[in-house]
Each structure stands twice: as C-alpha cells, then as structure tokens.
Coordinates of C-alpha atoms and ligand atoms in Angstrom, one line a residue:
X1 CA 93.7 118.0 71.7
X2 CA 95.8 119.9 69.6
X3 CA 93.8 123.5 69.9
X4 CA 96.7 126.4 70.0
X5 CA 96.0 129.5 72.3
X6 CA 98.2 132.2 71.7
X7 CA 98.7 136.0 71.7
X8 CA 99.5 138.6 68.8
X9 CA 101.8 141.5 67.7
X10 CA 103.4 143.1 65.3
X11 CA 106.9 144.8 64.8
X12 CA 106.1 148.0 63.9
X13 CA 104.0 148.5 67.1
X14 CA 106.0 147.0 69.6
X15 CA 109.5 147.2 68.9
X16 CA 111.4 149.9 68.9
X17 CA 115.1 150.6 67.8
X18 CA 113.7 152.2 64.6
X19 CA 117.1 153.0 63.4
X20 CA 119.5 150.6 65.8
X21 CA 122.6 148.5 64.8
X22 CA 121.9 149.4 61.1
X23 CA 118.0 148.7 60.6
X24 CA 116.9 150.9 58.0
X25 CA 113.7 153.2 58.0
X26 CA 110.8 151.5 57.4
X27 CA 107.4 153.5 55.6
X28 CA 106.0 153.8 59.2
X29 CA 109.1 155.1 60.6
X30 CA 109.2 158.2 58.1
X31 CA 105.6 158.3 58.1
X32 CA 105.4 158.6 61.9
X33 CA 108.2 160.8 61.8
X34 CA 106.3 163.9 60.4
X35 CA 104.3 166.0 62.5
X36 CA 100.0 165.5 62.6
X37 CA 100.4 162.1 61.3
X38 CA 99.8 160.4 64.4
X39 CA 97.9 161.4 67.3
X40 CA 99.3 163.4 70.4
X41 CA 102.5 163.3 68.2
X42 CA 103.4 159.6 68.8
X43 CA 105.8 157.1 67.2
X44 CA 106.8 153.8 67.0
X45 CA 110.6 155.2 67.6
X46 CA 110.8 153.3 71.1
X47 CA 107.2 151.9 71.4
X48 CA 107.4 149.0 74.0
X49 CA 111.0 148.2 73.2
X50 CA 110.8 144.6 72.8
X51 CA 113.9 145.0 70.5
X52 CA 115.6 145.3 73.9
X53 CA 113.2 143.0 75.7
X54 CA 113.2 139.6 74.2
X55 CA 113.6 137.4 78.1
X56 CA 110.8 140.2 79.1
X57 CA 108.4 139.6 76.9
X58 CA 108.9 135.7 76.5
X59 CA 108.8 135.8 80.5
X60 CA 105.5 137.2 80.4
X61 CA 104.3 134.7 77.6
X62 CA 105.5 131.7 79.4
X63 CA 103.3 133.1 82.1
X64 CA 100.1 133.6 80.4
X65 CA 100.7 130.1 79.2
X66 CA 100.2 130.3 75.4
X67 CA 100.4 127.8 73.2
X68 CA 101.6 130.6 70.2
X69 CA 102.9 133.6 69.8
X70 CA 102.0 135.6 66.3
X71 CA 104.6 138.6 65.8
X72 CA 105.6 140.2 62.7
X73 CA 109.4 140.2 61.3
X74 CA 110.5 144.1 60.3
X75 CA 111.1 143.2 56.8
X76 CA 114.2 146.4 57.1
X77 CA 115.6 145.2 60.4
X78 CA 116.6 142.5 58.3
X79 CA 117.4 143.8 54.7
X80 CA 117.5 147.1 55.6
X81 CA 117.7 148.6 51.8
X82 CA 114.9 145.9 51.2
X83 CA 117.3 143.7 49.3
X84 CA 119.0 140.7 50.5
X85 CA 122.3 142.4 49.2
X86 CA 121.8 144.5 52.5
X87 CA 121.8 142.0 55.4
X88 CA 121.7 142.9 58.8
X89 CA 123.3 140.7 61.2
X90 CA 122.0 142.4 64.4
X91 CA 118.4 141.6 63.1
X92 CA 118.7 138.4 62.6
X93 CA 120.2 137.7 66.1
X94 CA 117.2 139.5 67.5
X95 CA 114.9 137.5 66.3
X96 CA 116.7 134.5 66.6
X97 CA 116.3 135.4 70.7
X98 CA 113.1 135.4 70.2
X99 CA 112.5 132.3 68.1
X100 CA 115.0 130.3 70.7
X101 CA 113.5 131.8 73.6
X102 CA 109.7 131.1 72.6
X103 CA 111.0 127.5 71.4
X104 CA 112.6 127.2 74.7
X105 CA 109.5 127.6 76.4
X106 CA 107.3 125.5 74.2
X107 CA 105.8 128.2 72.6
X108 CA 105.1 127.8 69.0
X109 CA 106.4 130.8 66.8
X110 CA 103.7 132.2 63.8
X111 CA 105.3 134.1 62.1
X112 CA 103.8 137.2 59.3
X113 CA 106.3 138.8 57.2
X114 CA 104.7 141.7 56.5
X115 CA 102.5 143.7 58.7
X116 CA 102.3 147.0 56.9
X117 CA 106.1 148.4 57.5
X118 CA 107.6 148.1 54.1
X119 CA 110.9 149.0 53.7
X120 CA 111.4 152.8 52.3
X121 CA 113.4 152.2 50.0
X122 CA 111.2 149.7 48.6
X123 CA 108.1 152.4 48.2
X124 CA 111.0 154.3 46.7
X125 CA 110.8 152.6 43.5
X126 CA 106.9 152.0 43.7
X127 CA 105.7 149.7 46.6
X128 CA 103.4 147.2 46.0
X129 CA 102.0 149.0 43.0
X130 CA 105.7 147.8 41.1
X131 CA 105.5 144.2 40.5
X132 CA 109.1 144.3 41.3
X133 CA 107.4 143.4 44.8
X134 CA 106.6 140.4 43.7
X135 CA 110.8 139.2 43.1
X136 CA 111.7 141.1 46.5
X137 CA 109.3 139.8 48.8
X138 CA 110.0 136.4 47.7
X139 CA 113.8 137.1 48.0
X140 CA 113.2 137.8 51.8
X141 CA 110.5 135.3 52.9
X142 CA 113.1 132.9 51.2
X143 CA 116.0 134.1 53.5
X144 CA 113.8 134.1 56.4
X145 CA 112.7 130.7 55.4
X146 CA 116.2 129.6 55.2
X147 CA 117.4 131.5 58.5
X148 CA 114.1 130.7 60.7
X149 CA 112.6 128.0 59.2
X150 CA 114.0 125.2 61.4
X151 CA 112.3 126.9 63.9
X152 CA 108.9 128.5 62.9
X153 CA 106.6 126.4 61.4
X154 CA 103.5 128.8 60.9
X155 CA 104.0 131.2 58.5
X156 CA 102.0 134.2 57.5
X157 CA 102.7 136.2 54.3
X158 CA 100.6 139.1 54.5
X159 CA 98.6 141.1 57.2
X160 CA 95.0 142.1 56.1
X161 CA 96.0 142.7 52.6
X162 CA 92.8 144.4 51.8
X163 CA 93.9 146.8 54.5
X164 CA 97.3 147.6 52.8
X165 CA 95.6 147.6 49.2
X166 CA 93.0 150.2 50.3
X167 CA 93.7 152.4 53.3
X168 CA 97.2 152.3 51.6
X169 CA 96.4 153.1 48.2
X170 CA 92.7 154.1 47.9
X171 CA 91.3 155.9 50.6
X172 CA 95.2 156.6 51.2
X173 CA 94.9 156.9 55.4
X174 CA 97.9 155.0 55.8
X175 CA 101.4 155.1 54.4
X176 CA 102.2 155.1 51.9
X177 CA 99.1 157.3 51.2
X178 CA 98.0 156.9 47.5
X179 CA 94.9 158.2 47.4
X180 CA 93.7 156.7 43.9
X181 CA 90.6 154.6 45.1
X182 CA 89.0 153.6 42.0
X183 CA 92.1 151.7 40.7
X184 CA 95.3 151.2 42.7
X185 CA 93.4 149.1 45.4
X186 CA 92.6 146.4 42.4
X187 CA 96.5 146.8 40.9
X188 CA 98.1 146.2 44.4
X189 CA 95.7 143.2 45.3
X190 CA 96.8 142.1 42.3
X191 CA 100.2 142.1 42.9
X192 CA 100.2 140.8 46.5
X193 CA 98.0 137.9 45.4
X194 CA 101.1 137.4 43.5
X195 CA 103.7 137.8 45.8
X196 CA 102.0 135.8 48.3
X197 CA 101.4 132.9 45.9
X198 CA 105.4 132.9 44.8
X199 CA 106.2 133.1 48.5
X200 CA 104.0 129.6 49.1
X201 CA 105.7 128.0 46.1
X202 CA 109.1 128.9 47.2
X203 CA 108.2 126.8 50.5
X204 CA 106.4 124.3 48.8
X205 CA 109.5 123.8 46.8
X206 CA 112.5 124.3 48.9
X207 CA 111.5 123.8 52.3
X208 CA 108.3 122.0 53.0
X209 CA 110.2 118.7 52.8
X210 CA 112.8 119.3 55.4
X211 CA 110.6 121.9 57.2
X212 CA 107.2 120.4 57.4
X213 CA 106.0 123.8 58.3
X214 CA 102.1 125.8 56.9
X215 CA 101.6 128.9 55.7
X216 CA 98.9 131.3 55.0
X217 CA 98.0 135.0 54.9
X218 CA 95.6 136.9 56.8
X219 CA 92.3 138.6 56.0
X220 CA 90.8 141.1 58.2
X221 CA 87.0 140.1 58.1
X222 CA 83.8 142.4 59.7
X223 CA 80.8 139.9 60.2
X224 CA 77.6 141.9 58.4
X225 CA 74.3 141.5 59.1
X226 CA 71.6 142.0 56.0
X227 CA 69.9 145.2 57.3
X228 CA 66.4 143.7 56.5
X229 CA 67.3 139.7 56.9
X230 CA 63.7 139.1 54.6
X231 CA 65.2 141.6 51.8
X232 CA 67.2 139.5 48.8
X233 CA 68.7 142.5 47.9
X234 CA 70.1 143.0 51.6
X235 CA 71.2 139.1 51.7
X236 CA 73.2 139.8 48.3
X237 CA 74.5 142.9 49.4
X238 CA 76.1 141.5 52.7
X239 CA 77.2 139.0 51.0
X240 CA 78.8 141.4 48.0
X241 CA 80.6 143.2 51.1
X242 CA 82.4 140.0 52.1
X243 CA 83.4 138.6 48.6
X244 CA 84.7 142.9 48.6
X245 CA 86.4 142.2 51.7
X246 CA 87.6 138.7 52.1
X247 CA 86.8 136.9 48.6
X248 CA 89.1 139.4 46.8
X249 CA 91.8 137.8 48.1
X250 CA 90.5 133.8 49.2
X251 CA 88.2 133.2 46.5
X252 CA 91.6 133.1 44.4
X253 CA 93.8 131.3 47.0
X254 CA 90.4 128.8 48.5
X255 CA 88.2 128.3 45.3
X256 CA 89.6 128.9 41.9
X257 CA 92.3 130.6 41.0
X258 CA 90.5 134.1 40.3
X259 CA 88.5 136.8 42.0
X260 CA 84.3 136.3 42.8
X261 CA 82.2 136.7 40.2
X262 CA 80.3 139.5 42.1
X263 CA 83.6 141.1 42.0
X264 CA 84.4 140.6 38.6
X265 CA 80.6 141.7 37.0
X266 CA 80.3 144.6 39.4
X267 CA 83.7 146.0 38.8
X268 CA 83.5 145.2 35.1
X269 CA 79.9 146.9 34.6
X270 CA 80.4 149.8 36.4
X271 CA 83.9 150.1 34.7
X272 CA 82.0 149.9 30.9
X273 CA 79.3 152.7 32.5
X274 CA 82.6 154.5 33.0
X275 CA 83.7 154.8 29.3
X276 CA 86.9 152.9 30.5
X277 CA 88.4 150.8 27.9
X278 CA 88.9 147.5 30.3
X279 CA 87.4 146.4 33.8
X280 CA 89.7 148.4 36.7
X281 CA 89.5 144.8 38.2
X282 CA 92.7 143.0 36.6
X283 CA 92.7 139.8 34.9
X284 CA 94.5 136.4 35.8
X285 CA 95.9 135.1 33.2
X286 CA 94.7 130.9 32.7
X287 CA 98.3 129.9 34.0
X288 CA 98.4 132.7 36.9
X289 CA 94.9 131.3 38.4
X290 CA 96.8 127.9 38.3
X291 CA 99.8 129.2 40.1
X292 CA 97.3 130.7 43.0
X293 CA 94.6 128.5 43.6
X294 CA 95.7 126.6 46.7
X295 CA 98.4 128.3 48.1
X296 CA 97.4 128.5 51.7
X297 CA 97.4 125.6 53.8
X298 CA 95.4 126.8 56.5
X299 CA 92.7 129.8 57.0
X300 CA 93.7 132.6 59.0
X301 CA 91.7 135.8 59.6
X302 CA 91.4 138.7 62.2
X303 CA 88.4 140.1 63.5
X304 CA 86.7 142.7 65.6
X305 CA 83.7 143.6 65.1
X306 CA 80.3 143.3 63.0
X307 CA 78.4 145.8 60.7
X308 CA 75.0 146.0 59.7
X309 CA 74.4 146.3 55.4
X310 CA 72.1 147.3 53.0
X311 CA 72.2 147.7 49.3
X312 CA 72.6 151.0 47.7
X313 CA 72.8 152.6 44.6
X314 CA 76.4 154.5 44.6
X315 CA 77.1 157.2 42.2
X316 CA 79.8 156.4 39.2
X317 CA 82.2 158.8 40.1
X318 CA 85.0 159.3 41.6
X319 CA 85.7 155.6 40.8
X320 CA 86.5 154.2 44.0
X321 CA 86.4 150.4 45.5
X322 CA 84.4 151.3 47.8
X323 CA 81.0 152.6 45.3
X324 CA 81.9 149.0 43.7
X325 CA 80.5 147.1 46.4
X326 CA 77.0 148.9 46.2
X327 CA 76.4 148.4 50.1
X328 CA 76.0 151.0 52.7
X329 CA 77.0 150.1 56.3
X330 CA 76.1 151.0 59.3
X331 CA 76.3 149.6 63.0
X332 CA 73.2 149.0 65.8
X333 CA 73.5 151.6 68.2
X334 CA 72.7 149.3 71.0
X335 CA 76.1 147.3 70.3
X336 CA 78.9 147.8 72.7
X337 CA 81.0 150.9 71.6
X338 CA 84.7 150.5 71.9
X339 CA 87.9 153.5 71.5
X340 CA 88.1 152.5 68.1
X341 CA 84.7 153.9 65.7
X342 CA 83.5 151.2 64.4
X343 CA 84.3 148.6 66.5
X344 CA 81.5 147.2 68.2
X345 CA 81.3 144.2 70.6
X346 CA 79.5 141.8 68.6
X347 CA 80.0 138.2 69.8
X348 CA 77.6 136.7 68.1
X349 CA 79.0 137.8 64.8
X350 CA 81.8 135.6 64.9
X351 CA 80.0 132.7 65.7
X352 CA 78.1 133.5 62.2
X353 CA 81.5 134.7 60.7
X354 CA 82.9 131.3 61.6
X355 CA 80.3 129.3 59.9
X356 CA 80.4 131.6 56.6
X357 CA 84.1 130.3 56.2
X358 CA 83.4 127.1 56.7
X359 CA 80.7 126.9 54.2
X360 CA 82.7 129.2 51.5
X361 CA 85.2 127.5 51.7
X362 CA 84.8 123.7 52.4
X363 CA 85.5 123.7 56.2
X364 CA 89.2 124.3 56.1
X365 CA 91.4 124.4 59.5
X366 CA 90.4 127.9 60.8
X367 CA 93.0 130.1 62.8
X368 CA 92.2 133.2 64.6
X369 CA 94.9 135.3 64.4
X370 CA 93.9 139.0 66.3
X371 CA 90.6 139.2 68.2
X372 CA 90.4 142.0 70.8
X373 CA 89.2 145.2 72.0
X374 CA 90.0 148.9 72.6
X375 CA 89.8 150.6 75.1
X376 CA 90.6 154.5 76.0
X377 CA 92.4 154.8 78.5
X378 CA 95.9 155.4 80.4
X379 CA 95.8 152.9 83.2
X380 CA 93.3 150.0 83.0
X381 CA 94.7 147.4 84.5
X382 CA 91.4 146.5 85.8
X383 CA 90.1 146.2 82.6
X384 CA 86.8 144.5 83.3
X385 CA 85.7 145.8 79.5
X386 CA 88.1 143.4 77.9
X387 CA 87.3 140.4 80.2
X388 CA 83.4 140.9 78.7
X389 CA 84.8 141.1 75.5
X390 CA 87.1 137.9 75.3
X391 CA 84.8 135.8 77.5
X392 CA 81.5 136.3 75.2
X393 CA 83.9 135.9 71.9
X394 CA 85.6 132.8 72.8
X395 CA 82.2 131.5 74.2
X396 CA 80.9 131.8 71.0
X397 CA 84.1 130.9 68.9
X398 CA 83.2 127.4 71.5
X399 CA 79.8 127.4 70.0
X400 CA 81.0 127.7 66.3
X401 CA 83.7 124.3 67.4
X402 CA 81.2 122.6 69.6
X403 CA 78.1 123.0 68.2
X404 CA 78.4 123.6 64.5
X405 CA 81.8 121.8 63.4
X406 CA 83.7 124.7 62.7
X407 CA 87.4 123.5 62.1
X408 CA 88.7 126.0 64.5
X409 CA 92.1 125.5 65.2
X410 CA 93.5 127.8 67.4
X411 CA 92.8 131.0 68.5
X412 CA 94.9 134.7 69.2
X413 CA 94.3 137.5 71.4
X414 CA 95.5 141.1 70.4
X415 CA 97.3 142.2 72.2
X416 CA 100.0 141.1 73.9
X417 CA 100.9 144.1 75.2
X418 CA 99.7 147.8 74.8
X419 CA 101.6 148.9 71.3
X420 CA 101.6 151.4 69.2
X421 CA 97.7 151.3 67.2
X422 CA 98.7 153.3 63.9
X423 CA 96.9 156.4 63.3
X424 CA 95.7 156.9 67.0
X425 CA 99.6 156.2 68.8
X426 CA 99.3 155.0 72.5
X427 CA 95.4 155.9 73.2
X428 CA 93.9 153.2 73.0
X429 CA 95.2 150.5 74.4
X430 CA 94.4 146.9 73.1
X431 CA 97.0 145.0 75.5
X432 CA 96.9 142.2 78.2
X433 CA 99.8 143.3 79.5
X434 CA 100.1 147.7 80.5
X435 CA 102.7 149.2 79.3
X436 CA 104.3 152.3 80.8
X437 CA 105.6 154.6 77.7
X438 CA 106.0 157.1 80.2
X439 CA 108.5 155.0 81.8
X440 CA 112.0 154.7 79.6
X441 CA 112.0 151.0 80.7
X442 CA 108.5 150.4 79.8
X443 CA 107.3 148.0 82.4
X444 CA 105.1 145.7 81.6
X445 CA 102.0 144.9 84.2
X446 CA 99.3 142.1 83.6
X447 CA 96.3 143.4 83.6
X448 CA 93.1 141.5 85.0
X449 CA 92.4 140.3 81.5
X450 CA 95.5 138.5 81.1
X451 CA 95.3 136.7 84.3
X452 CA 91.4 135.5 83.0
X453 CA 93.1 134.9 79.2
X454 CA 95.9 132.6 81.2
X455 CA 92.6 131.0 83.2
X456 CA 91.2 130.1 79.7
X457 CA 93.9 128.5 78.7
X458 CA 94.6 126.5 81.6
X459 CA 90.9 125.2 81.0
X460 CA 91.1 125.0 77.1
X461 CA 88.0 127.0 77.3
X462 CA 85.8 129.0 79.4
X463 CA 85.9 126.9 82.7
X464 CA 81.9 126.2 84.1
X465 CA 81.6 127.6 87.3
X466 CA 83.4 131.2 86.2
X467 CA 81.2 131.5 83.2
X468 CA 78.7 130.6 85.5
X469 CA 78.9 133.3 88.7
X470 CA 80.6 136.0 86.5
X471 CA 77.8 136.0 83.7
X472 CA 75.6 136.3 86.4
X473 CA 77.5 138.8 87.7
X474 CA 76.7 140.6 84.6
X475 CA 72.9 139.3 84.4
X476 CA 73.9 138.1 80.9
X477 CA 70.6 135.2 81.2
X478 CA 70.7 134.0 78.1
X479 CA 74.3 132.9 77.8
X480 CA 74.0 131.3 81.5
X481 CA 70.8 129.2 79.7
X482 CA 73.6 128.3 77.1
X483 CA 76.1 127.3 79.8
X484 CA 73.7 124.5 81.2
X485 CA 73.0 123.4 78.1
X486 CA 76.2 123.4 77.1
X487 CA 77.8 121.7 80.0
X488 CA 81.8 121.4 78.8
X489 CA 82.6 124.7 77.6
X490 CA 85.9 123.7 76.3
X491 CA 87.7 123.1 73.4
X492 CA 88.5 119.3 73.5
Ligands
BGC1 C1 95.8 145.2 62.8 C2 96.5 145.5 64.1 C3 95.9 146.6 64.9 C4 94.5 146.2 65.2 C5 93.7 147.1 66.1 C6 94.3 145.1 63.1 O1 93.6 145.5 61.9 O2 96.2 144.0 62.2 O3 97.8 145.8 63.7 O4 96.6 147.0 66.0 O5 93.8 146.0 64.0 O6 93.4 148.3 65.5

C-alpha cells in the first residue's frame, strides 16, 4: 500500500520575508509591489510567514497526517541574482528546516522548483523567452539537487507551464505580462520544454544513482466535455483543447519527442493563412525530440474544474494561441460555482480526466499534485463547501483506482493553508488550515475540512459509514447507490 496523501503550496504564496537575510526580489514581489495589480492592494510581502514558521507548519502537517508535502523552492531566496554565483546561505538553511523537519516526521518532501516567481533579474535579460533559461535553470535545480537531494526524492520542474507560457506571455495577466498571444506562448513552451528536459538529464546523470529519487513537471489540466457528445466535430474539438492544454507539453515528454499533430497542422495552417513565412509553433530539431521524449518519470497534474466545448470557427487575427485551438468553452450553469470564475465543482470530470491520461499516455503512475476549492470568504472555518468538494473528488479519484485501473499514485490537497491566490490576494481562501493575515503572527486554525482530510487519510480513503450518513445528509442518492456497491471505498 504505498498510496501517498499529502497537501500543497507554493513559495510565493506562503512565505513571506520577500526581501530577508539577502533574498533578492522575485517577478511577483515587484509585480505585487505596484499599486492595482493585486486586489484590495495585497502582497505576498509577509503572506503566512512560513519563512518564520517552519516547526508551525510541519506541526500542523504532522497533524493532518500526510504522507507528502508539495512546496515550491523561491528560486531568489536561494540565488538571489538568479545565478549560482549569488548564493544565499540563509535560504538554504530555511529550507533545510523544512526538509529535516518534514523528514523527521516521515513526511515525504516533493519538491517544484519553479512555481511562477522567477528571479528579476532573470526577466531582466529576457525570462523564459531567452534561452539563456535554459543554462540557468539547470544551474539551480543542479545546486538544489546537490544541497537537497539526499533528502527530497520527488522532484517537480515546472508548475503549470502552459500557465506561465500564456497568462505570462500571451494573454499577459500575470507577470511578467507580455501580452504577444499569437507567438510568445509557442517560443516560451519551447524553451521550458527545454529547460525541463536538461534539468531531468542532469538527474539522470549525476544523481539518480546515489539519489534514487523521480521527477516530473506539472500540467494544469480542465476535464472538457464535447458540448453535443453525438457531434465528431465537438469530440475532436474537446480533444484539440486538451492536446492545446496538456499535450503541448506531454505529448513531447510521454509520446514522442514533439508536439501533437493537431497542434502542429492547426498552428501550421492557420500560420500559412497568415502570410507568415514559418508555423509560429517551433520546430524540434531530430536530436532535440530525442533529448525530450521520456524525461518524466512519473505523471503529475493539477486540477479544478471541468468545461464544456464546442468547435468554432475563430477569426485569423490577432494571432493568438487561443483562436489556434478552434474551441469555444463554456461551463453548465447547474455546476457548483466557486470564488474563482470558472471553477466549477465537477467531480465527475476527474474521474474521466483520469482515464484520458491513462489511455494517452499508456497508464503511467499518476500523481495529483493540487486539487481544491475556493471559497469567498474571511472566516470559514466551518467550511462545509470544501468538505463536499474533497469528499465527491476523492470518491471519484477512488472510482478511477478501483474501478477502472487508473495508476493513481498519490493524491494532494490545495491548500495547506490560506495563501496568497495571485491576482485576487487573500479573498479567496483555498486553505485547510485559516490563516489570520490580520494577525502579525498569523495563526493558523484547522478548519473542519482539515480535520475530514486527516479522517481520509487515516482510512486511505473515504471511510463507509461517513460517506454513508453524510451523503445522506446531503441527499446525494446516487453516490450512496455507489457506496453499496462499492463496499471498500479505499485506496488499498
Ligand atoms: C496554482 C496555484 C493556485 C491555484 C488556485 C493553481 O493553478 O498552481 O498556485 O493557488 O491554482 O488558484
């Protein structure tokens, strides 16, 4: 029985000490920094201040009982001009702490190192659209390898990468704001794919021997639902939007060394109705799809909700990523709203999201890295929401393992803790665990859906008689059906 429970974060949102003991600014921190970026005027300057916190926070975990916890390394709190000639002791100590203390407590480390908070100076010579990137990243994840790799075992490269190629340099709604969608999305994909693949090697040579860790990066993936399920062209265009989405980046890393097909004629025949010389989709070179193919060891995605898609005819100009795909989406109105638009409780579309992996892509070992919901609020600590939310999506994460031989692995909650959610600051809330940022010491109070998460856990799944009375609770009849049916509802 070797299923791994655990809970995520990331640096950005819940650390703190932006600038302390010589970390250097991070995109986010200057980004946050100027007025109307974020709402109500937040930042992540002090956040929950788990920089300050580490025998809090792994406290807490040990109570919840995880197997795991995910957090991001701040890739500046480390090097902080970006550059491992810049090396910050004080960094490194702090998450040394945190490593020992998780270690300490039999709680396995997974590690990303990078969720979104590149370091300025970095951006300063280009970001990720510099293939510079590609030398730099590798330069850290091999000192962190070095430093923290007797350790952590689990490694994640990148964080939703089709999250930093587009909201980062297309649609441009997150730092560092290029707003270029019909070509920078495909340049900086390009380039991650790169980095990430250099990053694997560089464990695959040096370390995997002595460290006998994995590593992996992390989509984000929406399940979508053809609009009209007896439509072809609806079937092809849900399936269009996840090769967009998710194949950009696994079909290369999974299958065969390059991008989808569907990717490569779409982006290739709208490019030629364009009058552009060459496809904006880049080209692999033979020995570059070589150097790819392979280089995760395990699947890892996040997920939160479901969407509903049709195909459409999109106009030709601007260029943009997004008129590429040729979908329109759209969610059922009848699905659970949540604080963030968009994000719709959709249970059942993970089951279905589960199965797609495991068909695409050969049944590989499936981790759920950030599954969770929103919700508006200031003090919910009886958040009876959530407890819906993770008790109908683990349910039917058990059905995908159970029933249809999903290689799920392990499974993470987001969040933790309330943290800092980007755009929107400290409204929502996403956390197990309230925080007070009103408070300088920003207590930390379970809420009612951690106690039920640490239940789950204890059980290795939804224990019988709870899902039993509290879905009745809820007149939910058709997943109490399932229950009987089902009998064990646990992962084992
Ligand atoms: C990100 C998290 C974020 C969450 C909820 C995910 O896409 O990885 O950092 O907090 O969504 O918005």
């Amino acid at each position: 029985m070797n299923f791994t429970w655990g809970v995520s974060s990331s640096a950005y949102q819940v650390e703190g000490g932006w600038d302390a003991d010589g970390k250097g600014p991070s995109i986010w921190d200057n980004f946050s920094h100027v007025p109307g970026n974020i709402k109500n005027g937040d930042t992540g300057d002090i956040a929950c201040d788990s920089y300050n916190k580490v025998e809090e926070d792994v406290y807490l975990l040990r109570a919840l009982g995880v197997k795991n916890y995910r957090f991001s390394l701040s890739w500046s709190r480390i090097f902080p001009s970006g550059r491992n000639n810049s090396i910050n002791s004080h960094g490194i100590d702090y998450y040394n702490r945190l490593i020992d203390g998780l270690v300490a407590n039999n709680i396995t480390p997974i590690v990303t190192l990078y969720h979104w908070d590149l370091p300025q100076a970095l951006q300063d010579i280009g970001g990720w659209e510099s293939s510079a990137l590609i030398d730099l990243f590798d330069s850290f994840a091999d000192f962190c390898f070095q430093t923290f790799g007797d350790r952590v075992k689990f490694w994640i490269t990148f964080n939703e990468p089709q999250v930093i190629a587009w909201a980062g340099y297309g649609a441009g709604t997150l730092p560092p704001n290029v707003n270029d969608p019909g070509s920078a999305p495909y340049r900086v994909a390009h380039i991650l794919l790169k980095a990430h693949a250099r990053v694997y090697h560089t464990y695959d040579d040096k370390y995997r021997a002595s460290q006998g860790g994995v590593i992996a990066l992390c989509p984000n993936i929406d399940w979508v639902e053809p609009k009209t399920p007896s439509d072809p062209r609806d079937i092809e265009a849900a399936d269009r939007y996840l090769q967009f989405l998710v194949g950009w980046f696994t079909h290369p890393i999974f299958k065969n060394g390059d991008y989808p097909e569907v990717m490569k004629w779409k982006v290739g025949n709208r490019s030629e109705l364009q009058n552009l010389p060459s496809s904006r989709l880049p080209v692999f070179t033979a020995e570059e799809r070589d150097y790819i193919r392979g280089t995760a060891d395990v699947f890892c995605f996040n997920s939160y909700t479901s969407k509903i898609v049709t195909h459409s005819t999109t106009r030709l100009r601007p260029f943009s990523y997004e008129y590429d795909q040729e979908v329109l989406t759209k969610v059922d109105s009848s699905w659970p709203s949540s604080a963030i638009t968009g994000h719709r409780a959709v249970a059942w579309g993970l089951r279905r999201l589960l199965n797609w992996i495991k068909e695409e892509y050969g049944n590989p070992p499936i981790y759920i890295i950030e599954n969770g919901v929103g919700i508006k609020t200031k003090s919910d600590v009886d958040d009876n929401t959530r407890i819906f939310y993770y008790k109908t999506y683990i349910d039917e994460a058990l059905k995908a393992y159970k029933l249809d031989g999903v290689n799920l692995r392990g499974y993470n909650a987001w969040s933790f803790m309330d943290s800092f959610e980007w755009l929107n600051g400290y409204d929502p809330r996403f956390g197990l665990h309230q925080v007070d940022f009103d408070n300088p010491n920003r207590p930390r109070t379970p809420k009612r859906s951690a106690v039920y998460y640490a239940e789950i856990i204890r059980n290795n799944g939804i224990p019988l008689a709870h899902l039993c009375i509290s879905i009745h609770a809820l007149l939910r009849t058709e997943i109490v059906f399932h229950c009987v049916l089902q009998g064990n509802m646990v992962f084992a």
